[in-house]
Short mmCIF file of C-alpha atoms and ligand atoms in Angstrom, two decimals:
data_model
loop_
_atom_site.label_atom_id
_atom_site.label_comp_id
_atom_site.label_asym_id
_atom_site.label_seq_id
_atom_site.Cartn_x
_atom_site.Cartn_y
_atom_site.Cartn_z
CA MET A 1 172.28 156.58 64.01
CA ARG A 2 172.19 159.55 66.43
CA THR A 3 169.17 161.86 66.14
CA PRO A 4 170.34 165.48 66.16
CA ILE A 5 169.08 167.60 69.02
CA VAL A 6 168.56 171.34 68.73
CA ALA A 7 168.05 173.13 72.03
CA GLY A 8 167.25 176.80 72.50
CA ASN A 9 168.87 178.34 75.56
CA TRP A 10 166.95 181.54 76.16
CA LYS A 11 169.30 182.53 79.00
CA MET A 12 167.83 185.41 81.08
CA HIS A 13 165.56 186.67 78.30
CA LYS A 14 161.80 186.95 77.83
CA THR A 15 159.11 187.73 80.37
CA ILE A 16 156.29 185.21 80.73
CA ALA A 17 154.16 187.18 78.24
CA GLU A 18 157.07 187.38 75.78
CA ALA A 19 157.77 183.68 76.21
CA ARG A 20 154.15 182.93 75.32
CA GLU A 21 154.42 185.10 72.22
CA LEU A 22 157.66 183.45 71.07
CA VAL A 23 156.37 179.91 71.57
CA ASN A 24 153.09 180.67 69.80
CA ALA A 25 155.04 182.08 66.86
CA MET A 26 157.05 178.91 66.32
CA LYS A 27 155.38 175.92 67.96
CA ASN A 28 153.43 174.64 64.94
CA ASP A 29 156.46 174.71 62.65
CA LEU A 30 158.68 173.17 65.31
CA ALA A 31 156.13 170.44 66.03
CA GLN A 32 155.97 169.52 62.33
CA LEU A 33 159.75 169.29 62.17
CA ALA A 34 160.02 167.27 65.39
CA ALA A 35 157.27 164.93 64.16
CA THR A 36 159.57 163.79 61.33
CA GLY A 37 161.70 162.07 63.98
CA LYS A 38 164.77 163.57 62.30
CA VAL A 39 165.42 166.19 64.96
CA GLU A 40 164.68 166.51 68.64
CA ILE A 41 163.75 170.06 69.64
CA VAL A 42 164.08 171.44 73.16
CA LEU A 43 163.06 174.87 74.48
CA CYS A 44 164.89 176.05 77.60
CA PRO A 45 163.24 179.20 78.96
CA PRO A 46 163.98 180.83 82.33
CA PHE A 47 162.45 178.98 85.30
CA VAL A 48 159.41 181.26 85.69
CA SER A 49 158.27 180.64 82.11
CA ILE A 50 158.74 176.87 82.11
CA PRO A 51 155.16 176.01 83.24
CA GLN A 52 153.70 178.35 80.62
CA VAL A 53 155.91 176.98 77.84
CA ALA A 54 155.21 173.38 78.88
CA GLU A 55 151.47 174.09 78.76
CA LEU A 56 151.70 175.69 75.30
CA VAL A 57 153.52 172.71 73.76
CA LYS A 58 151.56 170.04 75.64
CA GLY A 59 150.71 167.14 73.33
CA MET A 60 153.27 168.33 70.76
CA PRO A 61 156.58 166.53 70.10
CA ILE A 62 158.50 169.54 71.44
CA LYS A 63 160.54 169.07 74.62
CA VAL A 64 161.08 171.52 77.44
CA GLY A 65 164.28 172.00 79.43
CA ALA A 66 165.63 174.07 82.32
CA GLN A 67 168.88 176.04 82.24
CA ASN A 68 170.17 174.88 85.62
CA MET A 69 169.10 173.12 88.81
CA HIS A 70 170.33 172.27 92.31
CA TRP A 71 171.42 168.69 93.00
CA GLU A 72 169.38 168.24 96.18
CA ALA A 73 165.72 167.15 95.94
CA LYS A 74 164.64 169.73 98.51
CA GLY A 75 165.95 171.71 101.46
CA ALA A 76 167.18 175.01 102.82
CA PHE A 77 168.73 176.35 99.60
CA THR A 78 167.10 179.74 99.14
CA GLY A 79 166.67 180.74 95.53
CA GLU A 80 167.40 177.30 94.11
CA VAL A 81 165.22 174.93 92.07
CA SER A 82 165.37 171.16 92.55
CA PRO A 83 165.19 168.21 90.15
CA THR A 84 161.93 167.04 91.73
CA MET A 85 160.37 170.40 90.88
CA LEU A 86 161.62 170.23 87.32
CA ASN A 87 160.82 166.67 86.40
CA GLU A 88 157.08 167.34 86.54
CA ILE A 89 157.37 169.70 83.57
CA CYS A 90 160.80 169.27 81.97
CA ASP A 91 162.49 166.57 79.92
CA TYR A 92 165.95 168.14 79.85
CA VAL A 93 168.21 170.29 82.00
CA ILE A 94 171.30 172.20 80.87
CA ILE A 95 174.15 171.62 83.31
CA GLY A 96 177.47 173.43 83.59
CA HIS A 97 176.85 176.17 81.05
CA SER A 98 179.98 178.31 80.88
CA GLU A 99 178.02 181.32 82.20
CA ARG A 100 177.17 179.27 85.31
CA ARG A 101 180.78 178.19 85.65
CA GLN A 102 182.06 181.75 85.12
CA TYR A 103 179.55 183.86 87.10
CA PHE A 104 178.09 181.43 89.64
CA ALA A 105 181.14 179.46 90.70
CA GLU A 106 179.97 176.20 89.22
CA THR A 107 182.78 173.64 89.28
CA ASP A 108 183.49 170.30 87.65
CA GLU A 109 182.44 168.71 90.97
CA SER A 110 179.08 170.49 91.15
CA VAL A 111 178.47 169.69 87.49
CA ASN A 112 179.02 166.00 88.25
CA GLN A 113 176.69 166.17 91.28
CA LYS A 114 174.01 167.83 89.17
CA VAL A 115 174.37 165.32 86.33
CA LYS A 116 173.89 162.46 88.81
CA ALA A 117 170.88 164.18 90.41
CA ALA A 118 169.29 164.84 87.02
CA LEU A 119 169.63 161.20 86.02
CA ALA A 120 168.26 160.04 89.39
CA HIS A 121 165.19 162.19 88.79
CA HIS A 122 164.65 161.18 85.16
CA LEU A 123 165.83 164.44 83.65
CA LYS A 124 168.14 164.26 80.64
CA PRO A 125 171.26 166.36 81.17
CA ILE A 126 172.75 168.56 78.46
CA VAL A 127 176.28 168.95 79.82
CA CYS A 128 178.28 171.92 78.57
CA VAL A 129 182.03 171.81 78.12
CA GLY A 130 184.44 174.13 76.34
CA GLU A 131 187.68 176.04 76.59
CA ASN A 132 188.12 179.80 77.00
CA LEU A 133 190.08 182.02 74.62
CA THR A 134 193.31 181.93 76.62
CA GLN A 135 193.21 178.17 76.83
CA ASN A 136 192.39 177.95 73.14
CA GLU A 137 195.28 180.21 72.16
CA ALA A 138 197.65 178.32 74.44
CA GLY A 139 196.78 175.06 72.65
CA GLN A 140 195.11 173.63 75.76
CA THR A 141 191.71 172.85 74.26
CA GLN A 142 192.20 169.09 74.25
CA VAL A 143 193.45 168.92 77.85
CA VAL A 144 190.76 171.26 79.22
CA VAL A 145 187.80 169.72 77.41
CA SER A 146 188.89 166.15 78.06
CA ALA A 147 189.22 166.91 81.80
CA GLN A 148 185.74 168.49 81.85
CA VAL A 149 184.24 165.41 80.20
CA HIS A 150 186.01 163.05 82.61
CA ALA A 151 184.79 165.11 85.58
CA ALA A 152 181.19 165.44 84.38
CA PHE A 153 180.83 161.68 83.71
CA LYS A 154 182.68 160.57 86.87
CA ASN A 155 181.00 157.53 88.49
CA ILE A 156 178.21 157.47 85.94
CA SER A 157 177.34 154.05 84.54
CA ARG A 158 177.62 153.22 80.87
CA ASP A 159 173.82 152.89 80.57
CA ASP A 160 173.22 156.29 82.16
CA ALA A 161 176.00 157.89 80.13
CA ARG A 162 174.25 156.93 76.91
CA GLY A 163 171.30 159.18 77.82
CA ILE A 164 173.44 162.26 78.43
CA VAL A 165 173.84 164.96 75.76
CA VAL A 166 177.12 166.88 75.64
CA ALA A 167 177.30 170.42 74.26
CA TYR A 168 180.72 171.52 73.06
CA GLU A 169 180.65 175.26 73.58
CA PRO A 170 183.98 177.03 73.12
CA ILE A 171 183.57 180.00 75.48
CA TRP A 172 185.16 182.42 73.01
CA ALA A 173 182.35 181.64 70.56
CA ILE A 174 179.38 182.11 72.92
CA GLY A 175 177.46 185.30 72.22
CA THR A 176 180.41 186.81 70.36
CA GLY A 177 179.28 186.31 66.77
CA LYS A 178 182.55 184.42 66.20
CA ALA A 179 181.51 180.82 65.75
CA ALA A 180 184.06 178.01 65.54
CA SER A 181 184.57 176.47 62.14
CA GLY A 182 182.59 173.34 61.38
CA ALA A 183 185.76 171.32 60.88
CA GLY A 184 187.35 172.71 64.07
CA ALA A 185 184.32 171.91 66.22
CA ASN A 186 184.02 168.49 64.61
CA SER A 187 187.61 167.71 65.44
CA VAL A 188 187.24 168.65 69.14
CA ILE A 189 183.99 166.68 69.36
CA GLY A 190 185.23 163.65 67.45
CA LEU A 191 188.73 163.36 68.85
CA THR A 192 188.64 164.98 72.28
CA ILE A 193 185.08 164.51 73.54
CA ARG A 194 184.37 161.12 71.99
CA GLY A 195 187.96 160.19 72.78
CA ALA A 196 187.42 160.93 76.48
CA LEU A 197 184.13 159.01 76.44
CA ALA A 198 185.84 156.04 74.78
CA GLU A 199 188.53 156.11 77.48
CA MET A 200 185.89 156.11 80.21
CA TYR A 201 183.50 153.61 78.62
CA ASP A 202 184.13 152.11 75.19
CA GLU A 203 184.12 153.15 71.55
CA GLY A 204 180.50 152.03 71.02
CA THR A 205 179.28 154.17 73.91
CA ALA A 206 181.35 157.13 72.70
CA GLN A 207 179.69 156.81 69.30
CA THR A 208 176.20 156.58 70.84
CA ILE A 209 176.32 159.74 72.97
CA ARG A 210 175.01 162.84 71.24
CA VAL A 211 177.31 165.86 71.14
CA GLN A 212 176.02 169.26 70.05
CA TYR A 213 177.92 172.35 68.99
CA GLY A 214 177.14 175.71 70.62
CA GLY A 215 178.59 179.19 70.18
CA SER A 216 177.11 181.85 67.86
CA ALA A 217 175.29 179.18 65.85
CA ASN A 218 172.66 180.87 63.70
CA ALA A 219 170.33 180.34 60.76
CA LYS A 220 173.11 181.20 58.30
CA ASN A 221 176.04 179.17 59.61
CA VAL A 222 174.37 176.14 61.18
CA ALA A 223 174.38 173.98 58.02
CA GLU A 224 178.18 173.86 58.24
CA PHE A 225 177.94 172.30 61.71
CA PHE A 226 175.14 169.89 60.88
CA ALA A 227 177.13 168.60 57.90
CA GLN A 228 179.90 167.35 60.21
CA PRO A 229 179.89 163.63 61.03
CA ASP A 230 180.51 164.03 64.77
CA ILE A 231 178.14 166.95 65.47
CA ASP A 232 174.61 166.05 66.54
CA GLY A 233 172.72 169.33 66.50
CA ALA A 234 173.23 172.60 68.32
CA LEU A 235 172.76 174.44 71.58
CA VAL A 236 171.55 177.83 70.41
CA GLY A 237 171.48 181.00 72.49
CA GLY A 238 170.73 184.33 70.75
CA ALA A 239 169.24 182.82 67.59
CA SER A 240 166.72 180.80 69.62
CA LEU A 241 165.02 184.07 70.66
CA VAL A 242 163.91 184.81 67.11
CA ALA A 243 161.13 182.48 65.92
CA ALA A 244 162.05 182.53 62.22
CA ASP A 245 165.73 181.88 62.95
CA PHE A 246 165.10 179.01 65.34
CA ILE A 247 162.66 177.41 62.89
CA THR A 248 165.28 177.69 60.11
CA ILE A 249 167.92 176.10 62.35
CA CYS A 250 165.61 173.17 63.15
CA LYS A 251 164.66 172.87 59.46
CA THR A 252 168.35 172.71 58.55
CA ALA A 253 168.82 169.87 61.03
CA VAL A 254 166.10 167.86 59.29
CA LYS A 255 167.61 168.24 55.78
C1 PEP B 301 174.51 179.42 74.59
O1 PEP B 301 173.79 180.16 75.24
O2 PEP B 301 174.76 178.30 74.99
C2 PEP B 301 175.03 179.91 73.32
C3 PEP B 301 175.72 179.10 72.58
O3 PEP B 301 174.77 181.23 73.01
P1 PEP B 301 174.93 181.91 71.56
O4 PEP B 301 174.28 180.98 70.55
O5 PEP B 301 174.21 183.21 71.68
O6 PEP B 301 176.38 182.07 71.30
#
């Protein structure tokens, strides 16, 4: 039985004061939901707000994550943040978000390096994969997503792989208001993503790894995704910035 995981990716939104306000508006409800053990809830604010958010949810069953990290533990990498800095205050780290791949030249190789570094520093990776619109329309979804999964999990042991979360995020659905259909996302996750994991490891491992859906998931449409057998929660962007919406999404995951 895989516990669904709902993670809020705040992207580059909210000042520290606004982050405090948002967390205070939802932390008690989220903690109650997380305490049921039926959903794992992760907040991923921008780096500067992570210490504040971690402090506000301290002692609560709410997890904190980062949106990116460098793979080196320290060094001359101006502007970067390392896994050793994050693991003091974070449980999770999002790796390979399509916006990082698109705007910051992140590659399958750097994603793999970051996944390995996260695991080495006891951070749980949420690895994002997904095809763009052109690839989708050209019928390349399976090939593209399978290759991304193979690359991200390259040289990662079966035991480590089991602790990784995958987020299937079709790029055409992110921030566009045009979510995938529940059945469509379930099919990519079940056949392509779990298929690639079964090729690399075995069927049991492929069935153990949690795979979220992400892309314009919101309080109204999320039940359709959570009802799918292969979808284990959601990576939520825009709707995670509104307390009532994020609470509803987490509530829906518990039902
Ligand atoms: C995301 O940021 O990963 C995301 C899925 O964004 P949105 O929910 O806004 O589409």
